[in-house]
Coordinates of C-alpha atoms (C1' of nucleotides) in Angstrom, one line a residue:
Chain A
M1 CA 13.4 111.4 142.7
A2 CA 13.0 111.6 138.8
F3 CA 16.6 110.9 136.6
R4 CA 17.3 111.8 133.7
P5 CA 18.2 108.6 131.2
S6 CA 19.3 111.5 128.9
Q7 CA 22.6 111.7 132.2
G8 CA 25.6 109.4 130.5
T9 CA 27.0 107.5 132.9
F10 CA 22.5 106.8 133.7
Q11 CA 21.6 105.2 130.9
R12 CA 23.1 102.0 131.4
T13 CA 20.4 100.2 132.6
G14 CA 22.6 97.7 135.1
V15 CA 24.8 100.4 136.3
R16 CA 21.1 102.7 136.5
T17 CA 19.5 99.7 139.1
K18 CA 22.9 99.5 141.2
L19 CA 23.5 103.8 141.8
T20 CA 19.8 104.6 142.3
T21 CA 20.3 102.2 145.4
A22 CA 22.7 104.0 146.4
H23 CA 21.6 107.2 145.9
L24 CA 18.8 106.8 148.0
A25 CA 20.8 105.5 150.4
Q26 CA 23.5 108.5 150.4
T27 CA 20.4 110.5 150.3
M28 CA 19.5 109.7 152.9
T29 CA 22.7 110.4 154.8
L30 CA 23.1 113.2 153.5
L31 CA 19.6 114.3 154.7
G32 CA 20.1 113.6 157.8
M33 CA 23.4 115.9 158.5
N34 CA 23.0 119.6 160.1
A35 CA 25.3 122.1 158.4
L36 CA 27.5 121.2 159.8
E37 CA 28.4 117.5 159.2
L38 CA 27.5 118.7 155.6
L39 CA 30.5 121.6 155.8
E40 CA 32.7 118.1 156.6
K41 CA 31.8 115.3 154.4
I42 CA 31.5 117.8 151.5
E43 CA 35.4 119.2 152.7
G44 CA 36.2 115.4 152.3
E45 CA 34.7 115.2 149.5
L46 CA 36.7 117.6 147.3
S47 CA 39.7 116.7 148.7
K48 CA 40.0 113.5 147.5
N49 CA 38.0 113.6 144.4
P50 CA 39.0 114.8 141.7
A51 CA 36.4 115.5 140.1
L52 CA 34.4 117.6 142.2
E53 CA 34.9 121.0 142.2
L54 CA 33.9 124.2 144.3
V55 CA 33.3 128.1 141.6
E56 CA 31.8 130.7 142.9
G57 CA 27.6 131.0 143.0
R58 CA 25.3 128.7 144.0
H59 CA 22.1 127.1 142.2
C60 CA 18.1 127.8 142.6
P61 CA 16.5 125.5 144.1
N62 CA 13.7 125.4 142.3
C63 CA 14.7 125.7 139.2
N64 CA 18.4 124.1 139.7
R65 CA 19.8 126.9 136.9
R66 CA 23.1 127.6 138.6
L67 CA 23.6 131.8 139.5
P68 CA 26.1 134.0 139.7
G69 CA 27.6 134.5 143.8
N70 CA 24.8 134.9 146.2
A71 CA 22.4 136.8 142.6
L72 CA 18.5 135.3 144.3
C73 CA 16.9 133.9 141.0
P74 CA 16.0 136.1 138.5
K75 CA 13.4 133.8 138.2
C76 CA 12.3 132.3 141.4
S77 CA 13.3 134.9 143.4
Y78 CA 10.2 136.1 145.8
Q79 CA 9.4 139.3 144.9
G80 CA 7.9 137.6 141.8
S81 CA 6.1 135.1 143.9
A82 CA 3.1 134.9 143.9
Q83 CA 1.1 137.3 146.4
G84 CA -0.3 135.4 149.3
E85 CA 1.4 131.5 147.6
E86 CA 3.5 129.6 149.6
P87 CA 6.8 130.8 151.0
I88 CA 9.8 130.9 148.5
V89 CA 12.4 129.0 149.6
F90 CA 16.5 128.9 149.1
V91 CA 19.3 127.6 149.4
S92 CA 21.6 130.5 150.7
P93 CA 25.4 129.7 151.1
P94 CA 26.8 130.9 154.3
E95 CA 27.2 134.2 153.3
H96 CA 26.1 135.3 156.4
N97 CA 27.7 134.3 160.1
Y98 CA 26.2 134.5 162.8
T99 CA 27.7 135.0 166.3
Y100 CA 26.2 133.8 169.2
T101 CA 25.2 136.3 172.3
G102 CA 25.0 135.6 175.8
S103 CA 23.3 139.4 176.4
T104 CA 20.2 138.6 174.5
G105 CA 20.4 134.2 174.3
R106 CA 20.5 134.2 170.6
Y107 CA 22.7 133.9 167.2
E108 CA 23.0 137.7 165.7
D109 CA 23.9 138.0 162.1
I110 CA 27.3 139.9 161.2
E111 CA 27.1 142.7 158.7
T112 CA 30.7 142.8 158.6
D113 CA 32.8 140.4 156.6
A114 CA 33.0 136.6 156.0
F115 CA 34.2 135.4 159.8
S116 CA 36.1 132.8 159.1
P117 CA 36.5 129.5 162.1
D118 CA 40.4 129.8 161.7
T119 CA 42.1 129.1 164.9
E120 CA 44.4 132.4 163.8
D121 CA 40.7 134.2 164.1
L122 CA 39.7 132.5 167.7
A123 CA 44.0 133.1 168.4
T124 CA 44.1 136.8 168.0
Y125 CA 40.9 137.5 169.0
V126 CA 42.1 136.5 172.1
L127 CA 45.3 138.2 172.3
Q128 CA 43.4 141.2 171.4
Q129 CA 41.6 140.8 174.6
I130 CA 43.6 139.3 177.3
A131 CA 46.3 141.8 176.0
A132 CA 45.9 144.2 178.4
E133 CA 46.3 141.7 181.4
I134 CA 49.1 140.0 180.4
A135 CA 52.2 141.5 181.8
P136 CA 55.0 142.0 178.7
A137 CA 57.1 139.6 179.9
D138 CA 54.6 136.8 179.5
R139 CA 53.1 137.7 176.4
E140 CA 54.8 135.2 174.5
I141 CA 53.2 132.7 176.6
A142 CA 50.6 133.4 175.5
V143 CA 51.0 133.6 172.5
H144 CA 52.4 130.0 172.3
I145 CA 49.1 129.1 173.9
A146 CA 46.7 130.6 172.4
S147 CA 48.1 129.7 168.8
S148 CA 48.0 126.1 170.3
L149 CA 44.1 126.2 171.1
D150 CA 42.3 123.8 168.3
K151 CA 39.3 123.8 166.7
D152 CA 37.4 123.9 169.6
G153 CA 39.1 126.8 171.3
L154 CA 40.3 123.7 173.5
L155 CA 44.1 123.3 174.2
S156 CA 45.2 120.6 171.7
I157 CA 49.1 120.3 174.0
P158 CA 49.4 120.4 177.7
I159 CA 50.8 122.6 179.8
M160 CA 54.4 120.5 180.0
E161 CA 55.3 121.0 177.0
I162 CA 54.2 124.9 176.9
A163 CA 56.9 125.4 179.9
R164 CA 59.4 123.7 178.6
Y165 CA 60.0 125.5 175.5
R166 CA 60.0 128.2 176.6
H167 CA 61.5 127.4 179.4
V168 CA 59.6 128.8 182.4
D169 CA 57.6 127.1 185.7
P170 CA 54.0 125.1 184.2
E171 CA 52.6 127.4 186.7
R172 CA 53.4 130.6 185.0
V173 CA 52.4 129.4 181.8
Y174 CA 49.3 128.4 184.0
A175 CA 48.7 131.4 185.7
V176 CA 47.8 133.2 181.4
I177 CA 45.7 130.6 180.9
Q178 CA 43.5 131.3 184.0
V179 CA 43.3 134.5 182.3
M180 CA 42.9 133.5 179.0
Q181 CA 40.2 131.3 180.7
R182 CA 37.5 134.0 181.6
A183 CA 38.4 136.2 178.0
D184 CA 35.2 135.7 175.1
P185 CA 34.4 133.0 174.0
V186 CA 34.6 131.7 177.9
G187 CA 36.7 128.7 179.5
V188 CA 39.0 129.4 175.8
A189 CA 42.6 127.0 176.3
S190 CA 41.6 124.6 178.9
A191 CA 42.5 121.3 179.0
N192 CA 39.3 119.3 178.3
E193 CA 36.1 119.9 178.1
Q194 CA 35.2 119.4 181.6
E195 CA 38.3 122.3 182.7
A196 CA 35.7 124.7 180.1
L197 CA 32.7 124.1 182.2
L198 CA 34.1 124.7 185.4
V199 CA 35.1 127.6 183.8
Q200 CA 32.0 128.9 182.9
L201 CA 30.9 127.7 185.6
D202 CA 33.1 130.4 187.8
V203 CA 32.7 133.3 185.3
L204 CA 28.6 133.1 185.3
G205 CA 28.7 133.0 188.7
T206 CA 25.7 133.9 190.6
Q207 CA 24.6 135.7 187.5
V208 CA 22.6 132.8 186.2
P209 CA 20.4 130.5 188.6
R210 CA 21.0 127.0 188.1
P211 CA 19.5 124.1 189.8
E212 CA 22.0 123.0 193.0
L213 CA 24.9 120.7 192.1
T214 CA 25.9 121.9 188.7
R215 CA 29.4 122.0 189.7
Q216 CA 29.8 118.6 191.5
A217 CA 27.9 117.2 188.4
V218 CA 30.5 118.7 186.4
E219 CA 33.6 118.2 188.2
E220 CA 32.6 113.9 189.4
G221 CA 30.3 112.5 187.3
F222 CA 31.4 114.2 184.3
H223 CA 32.0 111.0 182.6
F224 CA 27.9 109.9 183.3
L225 CA 27.5 113.6 182.1
T226 CA 28.6 112.2 179.1
K227 CA 26.9 109.5 178.1
K228 CA 23.2 110.7 179.6
Q229 CA 24.0 108.6 182.5
F230 CA 21.5 109.7 184.6
T231 CA 20.4 107.1 187.1
E232 CA 23.7 106.4 187.7
L233 CA 24.9 110.8 188.1
G234 CA 22.0 110.9 190.8
R235 CA 23.5 108.4 192.5
L236 CA 26.4 109.5 192.5
L237 CA 25.0 113.4 194.3
G238 CA 22.8 111.1 196.1
I239 CA 19.6 113.0 194.2
S240 CA 17.4 111.5 191.1
K241 CA 17.0 110.8 187.8
N242 CA 15.5 114.0 187.2
E243 CA 17.3 116.4 189.5
A244 CA 20.4 114.6 187.4
E245 CA 18.9 115.5 184.3
K246 CA 17.5 118.7 184.5
I247 CA 21.4 119.6 185.9
A248 CA 21.9 118.1 182.3
N249 CA 19.9 120.8 181.0
F250 CA 21.4 123.4 182.5
I251 CA 24.3 122.6 180.9
G252 CA 23.4 122.5 177.6
E253 CA 21.2 125.2 177.0
S254 CA 24.3 127.3 179.0
L255 CA 27.4 126.6 178.5
N256 CA 29.0 125.2 176.5
P257 CA 32.3 122.6 176.6
Y258 CA 33.4 123.6 173.6
P259 CA 34.1 127.4 173.7
A260 CA 35.1 128.1 169.8
R261 CA 31.8 126.9 168.6
A262 CA 29.6 128.8 169.9
F263 CA 31.3 131.3 167.1
W264 CA 30.5 128.0 164.7
G265 CA 29.7 124.3 164.8
N266 CA 27.3 123.0 167.7
T267 CA 27.3 121.3 171.6
R268 CA 26.0 118.2 170.5
H269 CA 28.3 115.9 172.8
I270 CA 26.3 116.1 176.2
S271 CA 22.3 115.8 175.4
S272 CA 21.1 115.6 172.5
D273 CA 18.3 117.9 171.6
T274 CA 18.2 121.3 174.2
T275 CA 21.9 121.7 173.5
Q276 CA 20.8 122.3 169.8
V277 CA 20.2 126.5 170.7
Y278 CA 24.2 127.2 170.5
Q279 CA 24.0 125.8 166.9
R280 CA 24.6 127.4 164.1
P281 CA 21.4 126.9 162.4
D282 CA 20.6 125.5 159.3
V283 CA 17.5 126.8 158.2
I284 CA 16.6 130.3 158.6
M285 CA 13.6 131.5 158.4
R286 CA 12.7 135.8 157.9
C287 CA 9.8 137.9 157.3
A288 CA 9.6 139.0 153.6
D289 CA 8.7 142.7 154.7
D290 CA 7.0 144.2 158.0
S291 CA 3.7 144.1 157.0
E292 CA 1.4 141.9 159.4
D293 CA 0.3 140.0 156.4
T294 CA 4.6 139.5 154.9
R295 CA 5.9 136.0 153.3
L296 CA 7.9 134.0 155.1
I297 CA 10.8 133.5 153.4
V298 CA 12.6 130.9 154.4
E299 CA 16.3 130.0 153.8
V300 CA 18.4 126.4 153.9
M301 CA 22.2 126.9 154.8
W302 CA 24.7 125.3 152.4
P303 CA 27.4 124.8 154.2
I304 CA 30.4 125.8 152.5
R305 CA 30.7 129.1 149.9
G306 CA 30.5 128.2 146.3
L307 CA 28.4 126.2 144.3
L308 CA 30.3 122.3 143.9
R309 CA 29.7 120.8 140.8
I310 CA 31.5 118.5 138.2
N311 CA 34.9 119.9 137.2
P312 CA 34.9 120.2 133.4
D313 CA 38.6 120.1 133.0
F314 CA 37.5 117.1 134.2
K315 CA 35.4 116.2 132.2
Q316 CA 36.8 116.6 129.5
A317 CA 40.0 114.7 130.5
L318 CA 37.9 112.0 131.8
A319 CA 36.9 111.4 127.5
E320 CA 40.9 110.8 126.0
A321 CA 41.9 109.2 129.7
P322 CA 44.8 107.3 129.3
E323 CA 44.3 103.9 130.0
A324 CA 46.2 102.7 132.7
K325 CA 43.7 106.3 134.6
A326 CA 40.4 105.4 132.8
D327 CA 38.7 103.4 135.7
K328 CA 39.6 105.1 138.0
W329 CA 38.3 109.0 136.8
K330 CA 35.2 107.1 136.3
A331 CA 35.1 105.7 139.6
D332 CA 35.4 109.2 140.9
M333 CA 33.6 110.6 138.1
E334 CA 30.2 108.6 139.3
Q335 CA 31.5 109.2 142.8
A336 CA 31.5 113.0 142.0
N337 CA 28.1 113.1 140.1
L338 CA 26.6 110.7 143.6
L339 CA 27.1 113.4 145.3
V340 CA 25.9 116.3 143.8
K341 CA 22.5 114.2 142.7
C342 CA 22.0 113.7 145.8
L343 CA 23.2 116.7 148.0
S344 CA 20.8 119.2 145.3
Q345 CA 17.5 116.6 146.7
R346 CA 18.8 117.0 150.4
N347 CA 18.9 120.4 149.7
H348 CA 14.8 119.7 148.0
T349 CA 13.4 117.7 150.0
L350 CA 14.3 120.0 153.3
V351 CA 12.8 123.1 151.0
R352 CA 10.0 121.3 150.6
L353 CA 10.0 119.8 154.0
M354 CA 10.4 124.2 155.9
Q355 CA 7.9 125.6 153.2
K356 CA 5.5 122.7 154.8
L357 CA 6.1 123.8 158.1
A358 CA 6.6 127.4 157.2
K359 CA 3.3 127.6 156.0
Q360 CA 0.9 125.5 158.8
Q361 CA 2.8 126.8 161.7
R362 CA 2.9 130.7 160.0
N363 CA 1.4 131.9 163.8
F364 CA 4.1 129.4 165.1
I365 CA 6.6 130.8 164.0
L366 CA 5.5 134.5 163.7
D367 CA 3.6 134.5 167.2
G368 CA 5.7 132.4 169.5
P369 CA 5.5 128.8 171.0
A370 CA 2.0 129.6 172.4
H371 CA 0.5 129.3 169.0
I372 CA 2.1 126.0 167.8
H373 CA 0.1 123.7 166.0
P374 CA 1.1 119.8 167.3
I375 CA 1.7 117.3 164.6
T376 CA 3.5 114.2 164.2
R377 CA 5.9 114.3 162.2
V378 CA 3.1 110.4 160.0
Q379 CA 0.8 113.6 159.1
L380 CA 3.3 115.8 158.2
A381 CA 5.3 112.8 156.2
E382 CA 1.3 111.8 154.3
E383 CA 0.8 116.2 153.5
L384 CA 4.7 115.7 151.5
D385 CA 3.9 112.5 149.7
V386 CA 7.4 110.5 150.9
H387 CA 8.7 107.9 153.9
E388 CA 8.0 109.0 157.9
S389 CA 11.0 108.1 158.4
T390 CA 12.3 111.1 155.3
I391 CA 11.1 113.7 157.7
S392 CA 13.0 111.5 161.2
R393 CA 16.2 112.1 159.6
A394 CA 15.6 115.9 158.1
V395 CA 14.8 116.7 160.9
S396 CA 16.8 115.1 163.4
G397 CA 19.7 116.8 164.6
K398 CA 18.9 120.4 162.5
T399 CA 17.6 123.7 163.9
V400 CA 16.2 126.8 162.1
Q401 CA 16.7 130.6 163.2
L402 CA 13.3 132.1 163.7
P403 CA 12.7 135.4 162.1
S404 CA 13.1 136.7 166.8
G405 CA 16.3 135.3 166.2
H406 CA 15.8 132.3 168.0
I407 CA 17.3 129.3 167.0
I408 CA 15.5 126.4 168.4
P409 CA 16.3 122.6 166.9
I410 CA 13.5 121.7 164.0
S411 CA 12.5 119.3 166.6
Q412 CA 9.9 121.2 168.1
F413 CA 7.7 121.9 165.4
F414 CA 6.2 118.1 166.4
D415 CA 6.3 118.9 170.5
R416 CA 3.1 117.7 171.3
S417 CA 3.5 119.7 174.7
L418 CA 5.1 123.1 173.9
H419 CA 1.9 125.0 173.8
I420 CA 0.2 124.1 177.0
R421 CA 4.0 124.6 178.3
T422 CA 3.4 127.8 177.3
A423 CA 0.5 128.2 178.5
L424 CA 1.5 127.0 182.4
K425 CA 4.4 129.6 182.3
G426 CA 1.6 132.4 181.3
I427 CA -0.4 131.3 184.6
V428 CA 2.2 130.4 186.7
E429 CA 4.0 134.4 185.9
A430 CA 0.6 136.0 186.2
E431 CA -0.5 134.1 189.3
D432 CA -0.7 136.1 192.2
T433 CA -0.2 133.5 194.8
P434 CA 1.1 130.3 194.3
L435 CA -0.8 128.1 192.7
S436 CA -0.6 124.5 193.9
D437 CA -0.5 121.6 190.6
T438 CA -3.8 120.9 191.1
K439 CA -4.9 124.9 190.2
I440 CA -3.1 125.0 187.7
A441 CA -4.5 121.6 186.3
K442 CA -7.8 123.5 186.6
L443 CA -6.4 126.5 185.6
L444 CA -5.2 124.9 182.3
K445 CA -8.7 122.6 181.9
E446 CA -10.7 125.9 181.5
Q447 CA -8.2 127.2 178.9
G448 CA -9.1 124.0 177.1
H449 CA -5.7 122.0 178.1
K450 CA -7.0 118.8 179.4
I451 CA -4.1 117.2 181.6
A452 CA -3.7 115.4 184.4
R453 CA -2.0 117.0 188.2
R454 CA 0.8 115.2 187.5
T455 CA 1.4 115.9 183.9
V456 CA 1.0 119.3 184.7
A457 CA 4.9 118.7 187.4
K458 CA 6.5 116.8 184.8
Y459 CA 6.0 120.4 182.5
R460 CA 7.0 122.9 185.0
S461 CA 9.9 120.4 186.3
M462 CA 11.0 121.0 182.6
E463 CA 10.7 124.7 182.2
G464 CA 12.3 124.9 185.2
I465 CA 9.5 125.9 188.1
L466 CA 9.5 125.9 191.5
P467 CA 7.0 123.9 193.4
A468 CA 4.4 126.3 194.9
H469 CA 5.9 126.2 198.4
L470 CA 9.2 127.7 197.7
R471 CA 7.4 129.5 195.0
K472 CA 6.2 131.4 197.4
V473 CA 10.0 131.4 199.8
Q474 CA 11.3 133.5 196.3
A475 CA 8.6 135.7 195.0
K476 CA 9.4 137.1 199.1
Q477 CA 13.2 137.3 198.6
T478 CA 12.6 139.1 195.0
A479 CA 9.3 141.5 196.8
Chain B
dC1 C1' -4.7 115.9 205.3
dT2 C1' -2.1 117.9 201.1
dA3 C1' 1.0 119.3 197.6
dT4 C1' 4.7 116.8 195.0
dG5 C1' 8.2 113.6 193.3
dG6 C1' 9.9 108.8 192.0
dC7 C1' 8.3 104.7 189.3
dA8 C1' 7.2 102.3 186.1
dC9 C1' 3.3 101.2 182.9
dG10 C1' 0.9 100.7 178.4
dG11 C1' 0.1 103.4 174.1
dA12 C1' 1.5 106.9 171.4
dT13 C1' 5.7 107.8 168.2
dT14 C1' 10.4 107.8 165.9
Chain C
dA1 C1' 12.4 97.6 167.9
dA2 C1' 14.3 101.7 170.9
dT3 C1' 12.4 106.0 173.0
dC4 C1' 9.3 109.1 174.4
dC5 C1' 5.2 110.3 176.5
dG6 C1' 1.2 111.1 180.1
dT7 C1' -0.4 109.4 183.7
dG8 C1' -1.9 106.5 187.9
dC9 C1' -0.2 104.5 192.3
dC10 C1' 2.0 105.2 196.3
dA11 C1' 5.8 107.6 200.0
dT12 C1' 7.8 111.6 201.7
dA13 C1' 7.6 115.5 203.6
dG14 C1' 5.0 119.5 204.9

DNA sequence: CTATGGCACGGATT
DNA sequence: AATCCGTGCCATAG
C-alpha cells in the first residue's frame, strides 16, 4: 500500500489522506469482486470516464512493468525464477477461453479464436444445431427467437410478440422454442429461469440421479429456491429442510438457470457456494511441466482483454484544459488514477494469497481433496500480514481451476472437513457390505479422523451417499 | 434394539 | 453480529 508521493495528484497532503481512505475502500470493494463482476465494473468505468483507456498488452504483477501482448515478463517469467521457490504468479488477460463440457464435468481450455459472449454468437450457435429439425417455413421464426435471446440465453420478449410479428399462432412459435430448448446449451430460449431448469431436468431425464421431488421443487417452490428458504420449501413438499437443501445443491451443481452462462459467467443466483462450479474461473493453477516437483503456475484472471491505463492524450489535454472543464476533467483523472491503482492492488493481494495457497496446499492441488491441509482464514491472514476480512473478501465468490481441470471455489481451501469427507467416500466405495454410520465413524477414527457418529451422517448426506440400508438395495440393483 | 434423521445448542469462524 | 459446524439428545422406522 505504498503511495509514491512523486505522483502528482497524490502529493498534496490534504488530498492524500482523503485519497487513502477512498483508496482502501475501493480496493476492498474490488477485492470482493470476481471476474465477472469486475468486468462489469471496468466496462462501466471505461464507458463513463474519458481518462481511462484500454490498450493492447498487460502488466506484470511482480514488477508492474507494462508488457506487450500476452508475453511473459522477461524478468519475472517463471522460466527465470529460482528452482523450488514459490510459484510464479501472473495476471493474465482472458486469452484463454473456457467452455463447460458436460461429459467431463469441467471447464476446458479452447485453443481456437476468442469466444465472444455476444448474443449474436449464441444465436448462430443455436441455430446451426437445430437447422435440420426446423421446417423451412419456420426458419424465420427460429431466427427471430434466436436473435431475441438475452445475454443469459433466456428469451427476452414474450412469445406473443413474435407470433404477432410473424403472423403465426403462438403455439407454432412455442413449438420452435421447444426444439431450441433442447439444443446446447440446454434450456436456451426459455422465458425465465424456472422454465430453463425444468427443460434441463427433462433433458437430463434419468441419466443423472437426482433427489426426489426436484421437479416439484422447481415447479412449485421456485420462489423458495431463489430465496434459499429451505425450511419453507421443505414444508411445501412435505420433506425436511435438509432434503430441500439437497435439492437446491443438486440444482446448483448440475443445472444452470441461465443457459448461456455456461460459457461465460456464473449461476450464483440459487445458492451461493456450491454453484460456483459453473463459473469461469478467477484463478488458474497449472503445472509448469510434467515432472514430479514441478512448480505451480498461478494465473489470476484479468477480466478484460488489454491493459487499463490512463489515457496519455487525456493527461495532456488536462494540462491545457479550458476553464469550464478543468474541474470535471480533474475529477475524472483522479477517479481513473484511483481505479488503476486499486485494481493493481487488488490483483497484487490476490496474487499473494494464491501464491501462499499454492505453496501450502500443493498436495491438495496436485493429488486431490484427500490431501488438503485445513487452514482457517485467520491463520492465513496472519501469515500474509493482512486483515482477516481481506482474506474473506479475496476468497468469497471466486473460483480456481486446478491443474486437473476441476473448478472449485477458493473457499474450498478453507473447508475443514473436506479431507474427512473424502476419506469417508473412499470407505464407502471400498466397502463390501454397507457399513452403518457407527462403523464408518470407527474406521475413520482408525485413520485418524475423530468425529462423532452423528457427524458421519452429516458428511454422508453432504456427499449424497445414501444410508446403509438403502445402499444395500442399490448394490443389488447394480449387480 | 439399532440405525438414522431432525432440531437445537454452543463454540468457532467469518 | 451473523453464520457455520460438530455434536448431543430424542423420535421414528425398521
